[in-house]
Amino acid sequence: MRKLKGEIIFEGLGLHTGEFCKVKLKPRERGYVFVKNGKEIPARYEFVSDTNRNVTLERDGERVMTVEHLLSALYGLRVLGAEIEVEGPEIPALDGSSKIFVERILENSEEAEGRVYNLKYPLEYEGKRAKILALPSSTFKVSYAIRFEDKGFSQFFEFSIGDYIDKIAPARTFVFKEDIEWILKGGLGKGGNLENVLVIGESQDWRFPDEPVRHKVLDFIGDLSLSGIFINAHFIVLMGSHADHVNFAKLLAERGIWGDEMEIGEIFSSLPHRFPFLLVDKIVHISEDRAVGIKNVTINEWFFEGHFPENPVMPGVIQIESMAQVAGAVLIKRLEGKRLVPLFVGIEDVKFKRIIKPGDTMFIYVKLLRFGGRFAKALGEIFVDKELVASAVMTATFVEG
Ligand code: ZN
């Protein structure tokens, strides 16, 4: 991991608007935040407003276009945080790759301590044409394939994080010659030229024979930074667009299992519940505002004895209680050192879609929707075999403990 040491200025024309743009990078403890006209726009998927041939971030009327190559440099070098002050409509194109961003960031940064999470369960995404799969791995790897069937063009590249500076950062953005006219008609690409864009179908010096697919890896890394987390995993991507990459970053942040774990002993010290009323076996993910618990359901559960003797079905109220307990784990973590304990006070929007029976493994997902001084609201969802089984919105208040 790295941290910035001082300010870095980049300036030049924007790739799409062709207008002059200036960017000033400043050190920041954690996270990437753009600042435009004094307003902050966090580099997170929630603020993506356009993914047509670039990634645009927008908040309260302020927008910044073509953020992906600068974000790729920051995230590829594992820079912990940066404030990015922007003048003009977009980030300067420079040479169409992340090379210059990387060189200047390396000169103005130093090694730092930071946390990289490990993905623990596979995560799958399917877009219109794209497929993205993330597999648990102790390093950051990307295997990327592009295939433009109508153009008879396909490439594949395999990448590990240590190769970012030499093998990915210099790869420039690309376009097919026959697409240029309609890109310009769409009002984009005005700052493009034969120096900063590879035109497939034009004779040009390429930096690598597989420069286009390497650039897709560069884009993917930039777009993945919008998840807001540093994560080790093996990402396998087939024909991803910016929209697919951003959707995947959201999926990783909201559904990925990569946070801290709590074994049963830690659950005992966090939750007061005991047999027969402890309804989670293990917490496989716990982070700021989210937790995922697992419960293996067996025929020996006490409630199956009477619910129902000939037809064992897990009662709905027990399912709700399991969600409330996982929510309790997140709240207790958030309330650490505050002498407050959460008390379950309300429930809305309860849905049961399928029965839970002996042999099922419940994945209990909880996301905090609100967390105030005296109360919290959380969405709970139970999945069995990747199928949504039950969901509910729960409310808790905090009382002196
Ligand atoms: Zn790009």
mmCIF file of C-alpha atoms and ligand atoms in Angstrom:
data_model
loop_
_atom_site.group_PDB
_atom_site.id
_atom_site.type_symbol
_atom_site.label_atom_id
_atom_site.label_comp_id
_atom_site.label_asym_id
_atom_site.label_seq_id
_atom_site.Cartn_x
_atom_site.Cartn_y
_atom_site.Cartn_z
ATOM 1 C CA MET A 1 0.000 0.000 0.000
ATOM 2 C CA ARG A 2 1.125 3.594 -0.554
ATOM 3 C CA LYS A 3 0.228 7.078 0.572
ATOM 4 C CA LEU A 4 0.738 10.391 -1.180
ATOM 5 C CA LYS A 5 3.447 12.707 0.175
ATOM 6 C CA GLY A 6 2.529 15.958 -1.508
ATOM 7 C CA GLU A 7 0.466 17.602 -4.207
ATOM 8 C CA ILE A 8 0.616 16.442 -7.820
ATOM 9 C CA ILE A 9 -0.766 18.470 -10.711
ATOM 10 C CA PHE A 10 -1.848 17.067 -14.074
ATOM 11 C CA GLU A 11 -3.156 19.173 -16.913
ATOM 12 C CA GLY A 12 -4.123 18.759 -20.513
ATOM 13 C CA LEU A 13 -7.072 18.208 -22.801
ATOM 14 C CA GLY A 14 -9.897 15.876 -21.876
ATOM 15 C CA LEU A 15 -10.277 12.793 -24.091
ATOM 16 C CA HIS A 16 -13.988 13.311 -24.695
ATOM 17 C CA THR A 17 -14.628 17.045 -24.370
ATOM 18 C CA GLY A 18 -11.310 18.182 -25.874
ATOM 19 C CA GLU A 19 -11.382 20.953 -23.268
ATOM 20 C CA PHE A 20 -8.528 22.024 -21.034
ATOM 21 C CA CYS A 21 -8.648 20.308 -17.637
ATOM 22 C CA LYS A 22 -6.500 20.502 -14.534
ATOM 23 C CA VAL A 23 -6.310 18.084 -11.653
ATOM 24 C CA LYS A 24 -4.603 18.496 -8.309
ATOM 25 C CA LEU A 25 -4.004 15.383 -6.187
ATOM 26 C CA LYS A 26 -3.600 15.850 -2.453
ATOM 27 C CA PRO A 27 -2.894 13.364 0.341
ATOM 28 C CA ARG A 28 -5.931 11.913 2.108
ATOM 29 C CA GLU A 29 -5.996 9.182 4.723
ATOM 30 C CA ARG A 30 -8.517 6.838 3.124
ATOM 31 C CA GLY A 31 -10.682 6.719 0.028
ATOM 32 C CA TYR A 32 -10.636 8.713 -3.201
ATOM 33 C CA VAL A 33 -12.725 11.877 -3.276
ATOM 34 C CA PHE A 34 -13.101 14.280 -6.198
ATOM 35 C CA VAL A 35 -13.643 17.938 -5.390
ATOM 36 C CA LYS A 36 -15.305 20.150 -7.965
ATOM 37 C CA ASN A 37 -16.246 23.765 -7.243
ATOM 38 C CA GLY A 38 -15.757 23.059 -3.541
ATOM 39 C CA LYS A 39 -18.156 20.096 -3.503
ATOM 40 C CA GLU A 40 -17.047 16.558 -2.703
ATOM 41 C CA ILE A 41 -17.878 13.630 -4.968
ATOM 42 C CA PRO A 42 -16.651 10.335 -3.457
ATOM 43 C CA ALA A 43 -15.237 7.885 -6.010
ATOM 44 C CA ARG A 44 -17.897 5.289 -5.302
ATOM 45 C CA TYR A 45 -20.387 3.407 -7.442
ATOM 46 C CA GLU A 46 -23.289 5.293 -5.833
ATOM 47 C CA PHE A 47 -22.195 8.453 -7.661
ATOM 48 C CA VAL A 48 -21.702 7.014 -11.152
ATOM 49 C CA SER A 49 -24.036 8.844 -13.550
ATOM 50 C CA ASP A 50 -22.733 7.753 -16.962
ATOM 51 C CA THR A 51 -20.763 4.773 -18.284
ATOM 52 C CA ASN A 52 -20.847 5.446 -22.032
ATOM 53 C CA ARG A 53 -17.191 5.125 -23.158
ATOM 54 C CA ASN A 54 -16.070 6.734 -19.892
ATOM 55 C CA VAL A 55 -17.045 6.760 -16.239
ATOM 56 C CA THR A 56 -18.682 9.963 -15.030
ATOM 57 C CA LEU A 57 -19.229 10.728 -11.358
ATOM 58 C CA GLU A 58 -21.876 13.189 -10.293
ATOM 59 C CA ARG A 59 -23.265 14.606 -7.071
ATOM 60 C CA ASP A 60 -25.522 17.601 -6.430
ATOM 61 C CA GLY A 61 -25.117 18.888 -9.974
ATOM 62 C CA GLU A 62 -21.299 18.715 -10.012
ATOM 63 C CA ARG A 63 -19.822 16.160 -12.407
ATOM 64 C CA VAL A 64 -16.441 14.826 -13.456
ATOM 65 C CA MET A 65 -15.970 12.764 -16.631
ATOM 66 C CA THR A 66 -13.384 10.100 -17.539
ATOM 67 C CA VAL A 67 -12.234 9.325 -14.004
ATOM 68 C CA GLU A 68 -11.230 5.714 -14.749
ATOM 69 C CA HIS A 69 -7.575 6.019 -15.845
ATOM 70 C CA LEU A 70 -6.553 8.168 -12.888
ATOM 71 C CA LEU A 71 -8.483 5.893 -10.501
ATOM 72 C CA SER A 72 -6.787 2.883 -12.097
ATOM 73 C CA ALA A 73 -3.357 4.408 -11.366
ATOM 74 C CA LEU A 74 -4.291 5.120 -7.733
ATOM 75 C CA TYR A 75 -5.948 1.762 -7.103
ATOM 76 C CA GLY A 76 -3.379 -0.207 -9.149
ATOM 77 C CA LEU A 77 -0.598 1.292 -7.014
ATOM 78 C CA ARG A 78 -2.744 0.684 -3.936
ATOM 79 C CA VAL A 79 -2.700 4.303 -2.835
ATOM 80 C CA LEU A 80 -4.793 4.428 0.338
ATOM 81 C CA GLY A 81 -6.474 7.760 -0.274
ATOM 82 C CA ALA A 82 -6.447 10.897 -2.404
ATOM 83 C CA GLU A 83 -8.321 14.145 -2.726
ATOM 84 C CA ILE A 84 -8.666 14.997 -6.403
ATOM 85 C CA GLU A 85 -9.451 18.632 -7.090
ATOM 86 C CA VAL A 86 -10.765 19.095 -10.617
ATOM 87 C CA GLU A 87 -10.985 22.176 -12.844
ATOM 88 C CA GLY A 88 -12.750 21.581 -16.139
ATOM 89 C CA PRO A 89 -15.226 18.901 -17.225
ATOM 90 C CA GLU A 90 -12.995 15.834 -17.061
ATOM 91 C CA ILE A 91 -9.670 14.278 -16.116
ATOM 92 C CA PRO A 92 -6.900 15.103 -18.651
ATOM 93 C CA ALA A 93 -6.325 12.325 -21.209
ATOM 94 C CA LEU A 94 -2.509 12.728 -21.192
ATOM 95 C CA ASP A 95 -1.215 9.816 -23.307
ATOM 96 C CA GLY A 96 -4.504 7.833 -23.166
ATOM 97 C CA SER A 97 -3.152 5.385 -20.576
ATOM 98 C CA SER A 98 -2.304 5.575 -16.864
ATOM 99 C CA LYS A 99 1.468 5.725 -17.445
ATOM 100 C CA ILE A 100 2.011 9.398 -16.613
ATOM 101 C CA PHE A 101 -0.332 9.274 -13.617
ATOM 102 C CA VAL A 102 1.611 6.268 -12.308
ATOM 103 C CA GLU A 103 5.055 7.852 -12.796
ATOM 104 C CA ARG A 104 4.102 11.040 -10.975
ATOM 105 C CA ILE A 105 2.303 9.200 -8.172
ATOM 106 C CA LEU A 106 5.323 6.930 -7.643
ATOM 107 C CA GLU A 107 7.591 9.983 -7.338
ATOM 108 C CA ASN A 108 5.270 11.602 -4.809
ATOM 109 C CA SER A 109 4.233 8.717 -2.593
ATOM 110 C CA GLU A 110 5.721 6.310 -0.085
ATOM 111 C CA GLU A 111 4.961 2.885 1.353
ATOM 112 C CA ALA A 112 2.251 2.771 3.989
ATOM 113 C CA GLU A 113 0.347 0.298 6.107
ATOM 114 C CA GLY A 114 -3.137 -0.571 4.967
ATOM 115 C CA ARG A 115 -5.647 -3.353 4.951
ATOM 116 C CA VAL A 116 -6.348 -5.575 1.966
ATOM 117 C CA TYR A 117 -9.254 -7.972 2.415
ATOM 118 C CA ASN A 118 -9.431 -11.462 0.939
ATOM 119 C CA LEU A 119 -12.542 -12.587 -0.893
ATOM 120 C CA LYS A 120 -13.798 -15.743 0.823
ATOM 121 C CA TYR A 121 -16.635 -16.979 -1.380
ATOM 122 C CA PRO A 122 -16.960 -16.834 -5.174
ATOM 123 C CA LEU A 123 -19.041 -14.015 -6.602
ATOM 124 C CA GLU A 124 -20.660 -14.108 -10.036
ATOM 125 C CA TYR A 125 -22.008 -11.380 -12.265
ATOM 126 C CA GLU A 126 -23.765 -11.663 -15.572
ATOM 127 C CA GLY A 127 -24.458 -8.634 -17.762
ATOM 128 C CA LYS A 128 -25.960 -8.374 -21.223
ATOM 129 C CA ARG A 129 -22.811 -9.673 -22.916
ATOM 130 C CA ALA A 130 -20.384 -9.759 -20.021
ATOM 131 C CA LYS A 131 -19.543 -12.360 -17.429
ATOM 132 C CA ILE A 132 -17.462 -11.586 -14.362
ATOM 133 C CA LEU A 133 -16.403 -14.138 -11.804
ATOM 134 C CA ALA A 134 -14.385 -13.435 -8.667
ATOM 135 C CA LEU A 135 -12.711 -16.369 -6.968
ATOM 136 C CA PRO A 136 -11.007 -16.443 -3.569
ATOM 137 C CA SER A 137 -7.273 -15.826 -3.904
ATOM 138 C CA SER A 138 -4.531 -14.488 -1.668
ATOM 139 C CA THR A 139 -3.363 -12.066 -4.380
ATOM 140 C CA PHE A 140 -5.037 -9.672 -6.825
ATOM 141 C CA LYS A 141 -5.243 -11.230 -10.278
ATOM 142 C CA VAL A 142 -7.254 -10.447 -13.388
ATOM 143 C CA SER A 143 -7.829 -12.726 -16.372
ATOM 144 C CA TYR A 144 -9.507 -10.699 -19.088
ATOM 145 C CA ALA A 145 -10.881 -11.773 -22.457
ATOM 146 C CA ILE A 146 -12.320 -9.535 -25.159
ATOM 147 C CA ARG A 147 -14.103 -10.861 -28.193
ATOM 148 C CA PHE A 148 -15.692 -8.573 -30.773
ATOM 149 C CA GLU A 149 -17.337 -11.223 -32.906
ATOM 150 C CA ASP A 150 -18.594 -8.871 -35.606
ATOM 151 C CA LYS A 151 -15.068 -7.478 -36.039
ATOM 152 C CA GLY A 152 -13.225 -10.792 -35.781
ATOM 153 C CA PHE A 153 -11.083 -9.378 -32.966
ATOM 154 C CA SER A 154 -10.264 -11.203 -29.748
ATOM 155 C CA GLN A 155 -7.528 -11.011 -27.102
ATOM 156 C CA PHE A 156 -6.776 -12.443 -23.683
ATOM 157 C CA PHE A 157 -4.503 -11.269 -20.872
ATOM 158 C CA GLU A 158 -3.598 -12.564 -17.439
ATOM 159 C CA PHE A 159 -2.374 -10.129 -14.854
ATOM 160 C CA SER A 160 -1.092 -10.041 -11.255
ATOM 161 C CA ILE A 161 -0.982 -6.851 -9.208
ATOM 162 C CA GLY A 162 2.859 -6.692 -9.098
ATOM 163 C CA ASP A 163 2.867 -6.192 -12.899
ATOM 164 C CA TYR A 164 0.634 -3.122 -12.887
ATOM 165 C CA ILE A 165 3.339 -0.506 -13.485
ATOM 166 C CA ASP A 166 5.052 -2.212 -16.430
ATOM 167 C CA LYS A 167 2.363 -4.288 -18.085
ATOM 168 C CA ILE A 168 -0.927 -2.449 -17.573
ATOM 169 C CA ALA A 169 -0.394 1.255 -16.875
ATOM 170 C CA PRO A 170 1.134 2.044 -20.336
ATOM 171 C CA ALA A 171 -1.758 0.442 -22.284
ATOM 172 C CA ARG A 172 -3.723 3.119 -24.146
ATOM 173 C CA THR A 173 -7.421 3.330 -24.794
ATOM 174 C CA PHE A 174 -8.590 1.956 -28.152
ATOM 175 C CA VAL A 175 -11.276 2.349 -30.728
ATOM 176 C CA PHE A 176 -12.242 0.623 -33.955
ATOM 177 C CA LYS A 177 -11.682 2.893 -36.964
ATOM 178 C CA GLU A 178 -15.221 2.372 -38.233
ATOM 179 C CA ASP A 179 -16.707 3.499 -34.878
ATOM 180 C CA ILE A 180 -14.967 6.890 -34.773
ATOM 181 C CA GLU A 181 -17.585 8.712 -36.819
ATOM 182 C CA TRP A 182 -20.515 7.854 -34.550
ATOM 183 C CA ILE A 183 -18.468 8.456 -31.380
ATOM 184 C CA LEU A 184 -17.768 12.003 -32.612
ATOM 185 C CA LYS A 185 -21.427 12.383 -33.641
ATOM 186 C CA GLY A 186 -22.348 11.405 -30.080
ATOM 187 C CA GLY A 187 -20.293 14.350 -28.839
ATOM 188 C CA LEU A 188 -17.461 12.230 -27.412
ATOM 189 C CA GLY A 189 -13.809 11.608 -28.322
ATOM 190 C CA LYS A 190 -13.056 15.250 -29.205
ATOM 191 C CA GLY A 191 -9.661 15.148 -27.472
ATOM 192 C CA GLY A 192 -8.596 11.886 -29.109
ATOM 193 C CA ASN A 193 -5.676 11.661 -31.551
ATOM 194 C CA LEU A 194 -3.271 9.020 -32.861
ATOM 195 C CA GLU A 195 -0.962 9.603 -29.882
ATOM 196 C CA ASN A 196 -3.452 8.943 -27.111
ATOM 197 C CA VAL A 197 -5.813 6.465 -28.789
ATOM 198 C CA LEU A 198 -5.097 3.174 -30.536
ATOM 199 C CA VAL A 199 -7.178 3.076 -33.660
ATOM 200 C CA ILE A 200 -7.688 -0.529 -34.667
ATOM 201 C CA GLY A 201 -7.554 -0.551 -38.469
ATOM 202 C CA GLU A 202 -5.009 2.311 -38.683
ATOM 203 C CA SER A 203 -1.258 1.755 -38.962
ATOM 204 C CA GLN A 204 0.266 2.839 -35.660
ATOM 205 C CA ASP A 205 3.011 1.770 -33.267
ATOM 206 C CA TRP A 206 1.523 -0.303 -30.478
ATOM 207 C CA ARG A 207 3.217 -0.518 -27.112
ATOM 208 C CA PHE A 208 2.207 -4.189 -26.784
ATOM 209 C CA PRO A 209 0.708 -6.585 -29.328
ATOM 210 C CA ASP A 210 -2.191 -7.063 -26.907
ATOM 211 C CA GLU A 211 -2.460 -3.417 -25.858
ATOM 212 C CA PRO A 212 -6.287 -3.269 -26.211
ATOM 213 C CA VAL A 213 -7.013 -6.089 -23.751
ATOM 214 C CA ARG A 214 -4.390 -4.727 -21.354
ATOM 215 C CA HIS A 215 -6.268 -1.440 -21.473
ATOM 216 C CA LYS A 216 -9.461 -3.298 -20.552
ATOM 217 C CA VAL A 217 -7.637 -4.604 -17.463
ATOM 218 C CA LEU A 218 -6.585 -1.005 -16.721
ATOM 219 C CA ASP A 219 -10.205 0.147 -17.015
ATOM 220 C CA PHE A 220 -11.445 -2.754 -14.882
ATOM 221 C CA ILE A 221 -9.006 -1.856 -12.097
ATOM 222 C CA GLY A 222 -10.112 1.787 -12.199
ATOM 223 C CA ASP A 223 -13.777 0.823 -12.142
ATOM 224 C CA LEU A 224 -13.247 -1.707 -9.352
ATOM 225 C CA SER A 225 -11.857 1.085 -7.154
ATOM 226 C CA LEU A 226 -15.449 2.379 -7.008
ATOM 227 C CA SER A 227 -16.217 -0.516 -4.628
ATOM 228 C CA GLY A 228 -14.299 1.439 -1.996
ATOM 229 C CA ILE A 229 -12.369 -1.594 -0.755
ATOM 230 C CA PHE A 230 -8.974 -3.140 -1.430
ATOM 231 C CA ILE A 231 -9.481 -6.797 -2.053
ATOM 232 C CA ASN A 232 -7.497 -9.849 -3.116
ATOM 233 C CA ALA A 233 -9.328 -12.123 -5.521
ATOM 234 C CA HIS A 234 -8.916 -13.677 -8.921
ATOM 235 C CA PHE A 235 -11.233 -11.789 -11.272
ATOM 236 C CA ILE A 236 -12.161 -13.483 -14.522
ATOM 237 C CA VAL A 237 -13.786 -11.062 -16.925
ATOM 238 C CA LEU A 238 -15.294 -11.721 -20.324
ATOM 239 C CA MET A 239 -16.156 -8.660 -22.422
ATOM 240 C CA GLY A 240 -16.939 -6.227 -19.645
ATOM 241 C CA SER A 241 -18.096 -2.689 -20.383
ATOM 242 C CA HIS A 242 -17.691 0.178 -17.919
ATOM 243 C CA ALA A 243 -21.310 -0.421 -16.906
ATOM 244 C CA ASP A 244 -20.561 -4.083 -16.130
ATOM 245 C CA HIS A 245 -17.408 -3.213 -14.203
ATOM 246 C CA VAL A 246 -19.272 -0.646 -12.101
ATOM 247 C CA ASN A 247 -22.190 -3.028 -11.454
ATOM 248 C CA PHE A 248 -19.673 -5.601 -10.352
ATOM 249 C CA ALA A 249 -17.946 -3.133 -8.009
ATOM 250 C CA LYS A 250 -21.364 -2.553 -6.397
ATOM 251 C CA LEU A 251 -21.995 -6.299 -6.122
ATOM 252 C CA LEU A 252 -18.608 -6.789 -4.480
ATOM 253 C CA ALA A 253 -19.266 -4.027 -1.950
ATOM 254 C CA GLU A 254 -22.846 -5.052 -1.168
ATOM 255 C CA ARG A 255 -22.829 -8.852 -1.547
ATOM 256 C CA GLY A 256 -19.191 -9.921 -1.414
ATOM 257 C CA ILE A 257 -17.982 -11.944 1.562
ATOM 258 C CA TRP A 258 -14.568 -10.535 2.407
ATOM 259 C CA GLY A 259 -14.813 -8.874 5.835
ATOM 260 C CA ASP A 260 -13.743 -10.013 9.278
ATOM 261 C CA GLU A 261 -15.081 -13.300 10.596
ATOM 262 C CA MET A 262 -16.586 -14.221 13.939
ATOM 263 C CA GLU A 263 -16.354 -17.829 15.079
ATOM 264 C CA ILE A 264 -18.852 -19.153 17.581
ATOM 265 C CA GLY A 265 -16.687 -18.151 20.588
ATOM 266 C CA GLU A 266 -16.661 -14.519 19.446
ATOM 267 C CA ILE A 267 -20.381 -14.656 18.719
ATOM 268 C CA PHE A 268 -20.888 -15.822 22.316
ATOM 269 C CA SER A 269 -18.999 -12.813 23.613
ATOM 270 C CA SER A 270 -20.907 -10.440 21.323
ATOM 271 C CA LEU A 271 -24.504 -11.722 21.460
ATOM 272 C CA PRO A 272 -26.267 -12.668 24.720
ATOM 273 C CA HIS A 273 -28.374 -15.403 23.055
ATOM 274 C CA ARG A 274 -27.819 -19.080 23.926
ATOM 275 C CA PHE A 275 -29.410 -22.449 23.130
ATOM 276 C CA PRO A 276 -32.118 -22.856 22.058
ATOM 277 C CA PHE A 277 -32.178 -19.289 20.872
ATOM 278 C CA LEU A 278 -28.852 -18.602 19.192
ATOM 279 C CA LEU A 279 -29.682 -18.753 15.500
ATOM 280 C CA VAL A 280 -26.371 -18.115 13.792
ATOM 281 C CA ASP A 281 -23.408 -20.540 13.677
ATOM 282 C CA LYS A 282 -20.786 -18.267 12.186
ATOM 283 C CA ILE A 283 -20.416 -14.710 10.935
ATOM 284 C CA VAL A 284 -18.441 -14.956 7.698
ATOM 285 C CA HIS A 285 -18.361 -11.228 6.986
ATOM 286 C CA ILE A 286 -18.585 -8.225 9.225
ATOM 287 C CA SER A 287 -17.700 -4.689 8.128
ATOM 288 C CA GLU A 288 -18.846 -1.133 8.949
ATOM 289 C CA ASP A 289 -22.457 -1.458 7.842
ATOM 290 C CA ARG A 290 -22.919 -5.039 6.749
ATOM 291 C CA ALA A 291 -22.711 -8.618 8.019
ATOM 292 C CA VAL A 292 -23.290 -12.083 6.627
ATOM 293 C CA GLY A 293 -24.084 -14.958 8.973
ATOM 294 C CA ILE A 294 -24.415 -18.652 8.280
ATOM 295 C CA LYS A 295 -26.803 -21.045 9.936
ATOM 296 C CA ASN A 296 -26.852 -24.726 9.115
ATOM 297 C CA VAL A 297 -30.317 -26.104 9.692
ATOM 298 C CA THR A 298 -30.516 -29.682 10.996
ATOM 299 C CA ILE A 299 -33.380 -32.011 11.854
ATOM 300 C CA ASN A 300 -32.302 -31.739 15.507
ATOM 301 C CA GLU A 301 -33.521 -28.111 15.811
ATOM 302 C CA TRP A 302 -35.894 -27.826 18.753
ATOM 303 C CA PHE A 303 -38.620 -26.108 16.743
ATOM 304 C CA PHE A 304 -38.988 -28.959 14.260
ATOM 305 C CA GLU A 305 -40.371 -31.138 17.039
ATOM 306 C CA GLY A 306 -43.692 -29.356 16.899
ATOM 307 C CA HIS A 307 -43.421 -27.365 13.614
ATOM 308 C CA PHE A 308 -44.505 -29.796 12.233
ATOM 309 C CA PRO A 309 -44.062 -33.368 13.501
ATOM 310 C CA GLU A 310 -44.532 -34.908 10.053
ATOM 311 C CA ASN A 311 -43.356 -31.947 7.997
ATOM 312 C CA PRO A 312 -40.351 -30.026 9.429
ATOM 313 C CA VAL A 313 -40.474 -26.361 8.332
ATOM 314 C CA MET A 314 -38.511 -23.554 9.982
ATOM 315 C CA PRO A 315 -40.985 -21.065 11.493
ATOM 316 C CA GLY A 316 -40.997 -17.578 9.948
ATOM 317 C CA VAL A 317 -40.525 -15.878 13.327
ATOM 318 C CA ILE A 318 -37.355 -17.896 13.852
ATOM 319 C CA GLN A 319 -36.065 -16.735 10.451
ATOM 320 C CA ILE A 320 -36.708 -13.139 11.477
ATOM 321 C CA GLU A 321 -34.927 -13.715 14.766
ATOM 322 C CA SER A 322 -31.890 -15.064 12.876
ATOM 323 C CA MET A 323 -31.757 -11.859 10.817
ATOM 324 C CA ALA A 324 -32.132 -9.773 13.965
ATOM 325 C CA GLN A 325 -29.217 -11.600 15.584
ATOM 326 C CA VAL A 326 -26.906 -10.954 12.634
ATOM 327 C CA ALA A 327 -28.047 -7.311 12.689
ATOM 328 C CA GLY A 328 -27.282 -7.325 16.422
ATOM 329 C CA ALA A 329 -23.696 -8.368 15.698
ATOM 330 C CA VAL A 330 -23.190 -5.343 13.398
ATOM 331 C CA LEU A 331 -24.844 -2.957 15.868
ATOM 332 C CA ILE A 332 -22.872 -4.230 18.848
ATOM 333 C CA LYS A 333 -19.687 -3.729 16.839
ATOM 334 C CA ARG A 334 -20.751 -0.184 15.944
ATOM 335 C CA LEU A 335 -21.697 0.560 19.549
ATOM 336 C CA GLU A 336 -18.377 -0.700 20.926
ATOM 337 C CA GLY A 337 -17.290 1.278 23.972
ATOM 338 C CA LYS A 338 -20.610 3.137 24.194
ATOM 339 C CA ARG A 339 -22.403 1.193 26.985
ATOM 340 C CA LEU A 340 -25.480 0.870 24.807
ATOM 341 C CA VAL A 341 -27.214 -2.319 23.727
ATOM 342 C CA PRO A 342 -29.602 -2.664 20.788
ATOM 343 C CA LEU A 343 -33.205 -3.686 21.398
ATOM 344 C CA PHE A 344 -35.346 -4.992 18.538
ATOM 345 C CA VAL A 345 -38.437 -2.714 18.344
ATOM 346 C CA GLY A 346 -39.962 -2.910 14.896
ATOM 347 C CA ILE A 347 -40.305 -4.836 11.716
ATOM 348 C CA GLU A 348 -41.689 -3.997 8.279
ATOM 349 C CA ASP A 349 -41.907 -5.439 4.780
ATOM 350 C CA VAL A 350 -41.585 -9.047 5.864
ATOM 351 C CA LYS A 351 -41.625 -11.532 3.006
ATOM 352 C CA PHE A 352 -41.296 -15.296 3.021
ATOM 353 C CA LYS A 353 -40.756 -16.716 -0.438
ATOM 354 C CA ARG A 354 -39.823 -20.316 0.183
ATOM 355 C CA ILE A 355 -39.712 -22.746 3.103
ATOM 356 C CA ILE A 356 -36.510 -23.634 4.964
ATOM 357 C CA LYS A 357 -36.071 -27.291 5.837
ATOM 358 C CA PRO A 358 -33.499 -29.576 7.471
ATOM 359 C CA GLY A 359 -30.285 -29.733 5.440
ATOM 360 C CA ASP A 360 -30.515 -26.132 4.228
ATOM 361 C CA THR A 361 -27.665 -23.680 4.791
ATOM 362 C CA MET A 362 -28.959 -20.182 5.421
ATOM 363 C CA PHE A 363 -26.832 -17.210 4.322
ATOM 364 C CA ILE A 364 -28.174 -14.310 6.362
ATOM 365 C CA TYR A 365 -27.271 -10.910 4.829
ATOM 366 C CA VAL A 366 -27.805 -7.753 6.843
ATOM 367 C CA LYS A 367 -27.180 -4.214 5.677
ATOM 368 C CA LEU A 368 -27.540 -1.159 7.883
ATOM 369 C CA LEU A 369 -29.858 1.335 6.218
ATOM 370 C CA ARG A 370 -29.700 3.953 8.973
ATOM 371 C CA PHE A 371 -27.627 4.308 12.071
ATOM 372 C CA GLY A 372 -28.499 7.225 14.330
ATOM 373 C CA GLY A 373 -27.729 8.188 17.902
ATOM 374 C CA ARG A 374 -30.615 6.231 19.413
ATOM 375 C CA PHE A 375 -31.870 3.934 16.696
ATOM 376 C CA ALA A 376 -30.950 1.916 13.655
ATOM 377 C CA LYS A 377 -32.683 0.358 10.697
ATOM 378 C CA ALA A 378 -31.400 -2.672 8.792
ATOM 379 C CA LEU A 379 -32.413 -4.776 5.823
ATOM 380 C CA GLY A 380 -32.167 -8.522 6.405
ATOM 381 C CA GLU A 381 -32.233 -11.138 3.654
ATOM 382 C CA ILE A 382 -31.900 -14.914 3.874
ATOM 383 C CA PHE A 383 -30.608 -16.909 0.935
ATOM 384 C CA VAL A 384 -30.563 -20.681 0.526
ATOM 385 C CA ASP A 385 -28.769 -22.011 -2.571
ATOM 386 C CA LYS A 386 -28.449 -18.415 -3.855
ATOM 387 C CA GLU A 387 -32.235 -18.066 -3.802
ATOM 388 C CA LEU A 388 -33.865 -15.322 -1.735
ATOM 389 C CA VAL A 389 -35.971 -17.080 0.895
ATOM 390 C CA ALA A 390 -37.018 -14.298 3.259
ATOM 391 C CA SER A 391 -36.488 -10.585 3.808
ATOM 392 C CA ALA A 392 -37.449 -7.952 6.369
ATOM 393 C CA VAL A 393 -36.634 -4.402 7.443
ATOM 394 C CA MET A 394 -35.829 -4.286 11.149
ATOM 395 C CA THR A 395 -35.626 -1.391 13.578
ATOM 396 C CA ALA A 396 -33.741 -1.289 16.857
ATOM 397 C CA THR A 397 -33.304 1.300 19.580
ATOM 398 C CA PHE A 398 -30.321 1.508 21.885
ATOM 399 C CA VAL A 399 -30.724 1.305 25.641
ATOM 400 C CA GLU A 400 -28.186 1.724 28.429
ATOM 401 C CA GLY A 401 -26.484 -1.619 28.927
HETATM 402 ZN ZN ZN B 1 -10.100 3.348 -20.648
#
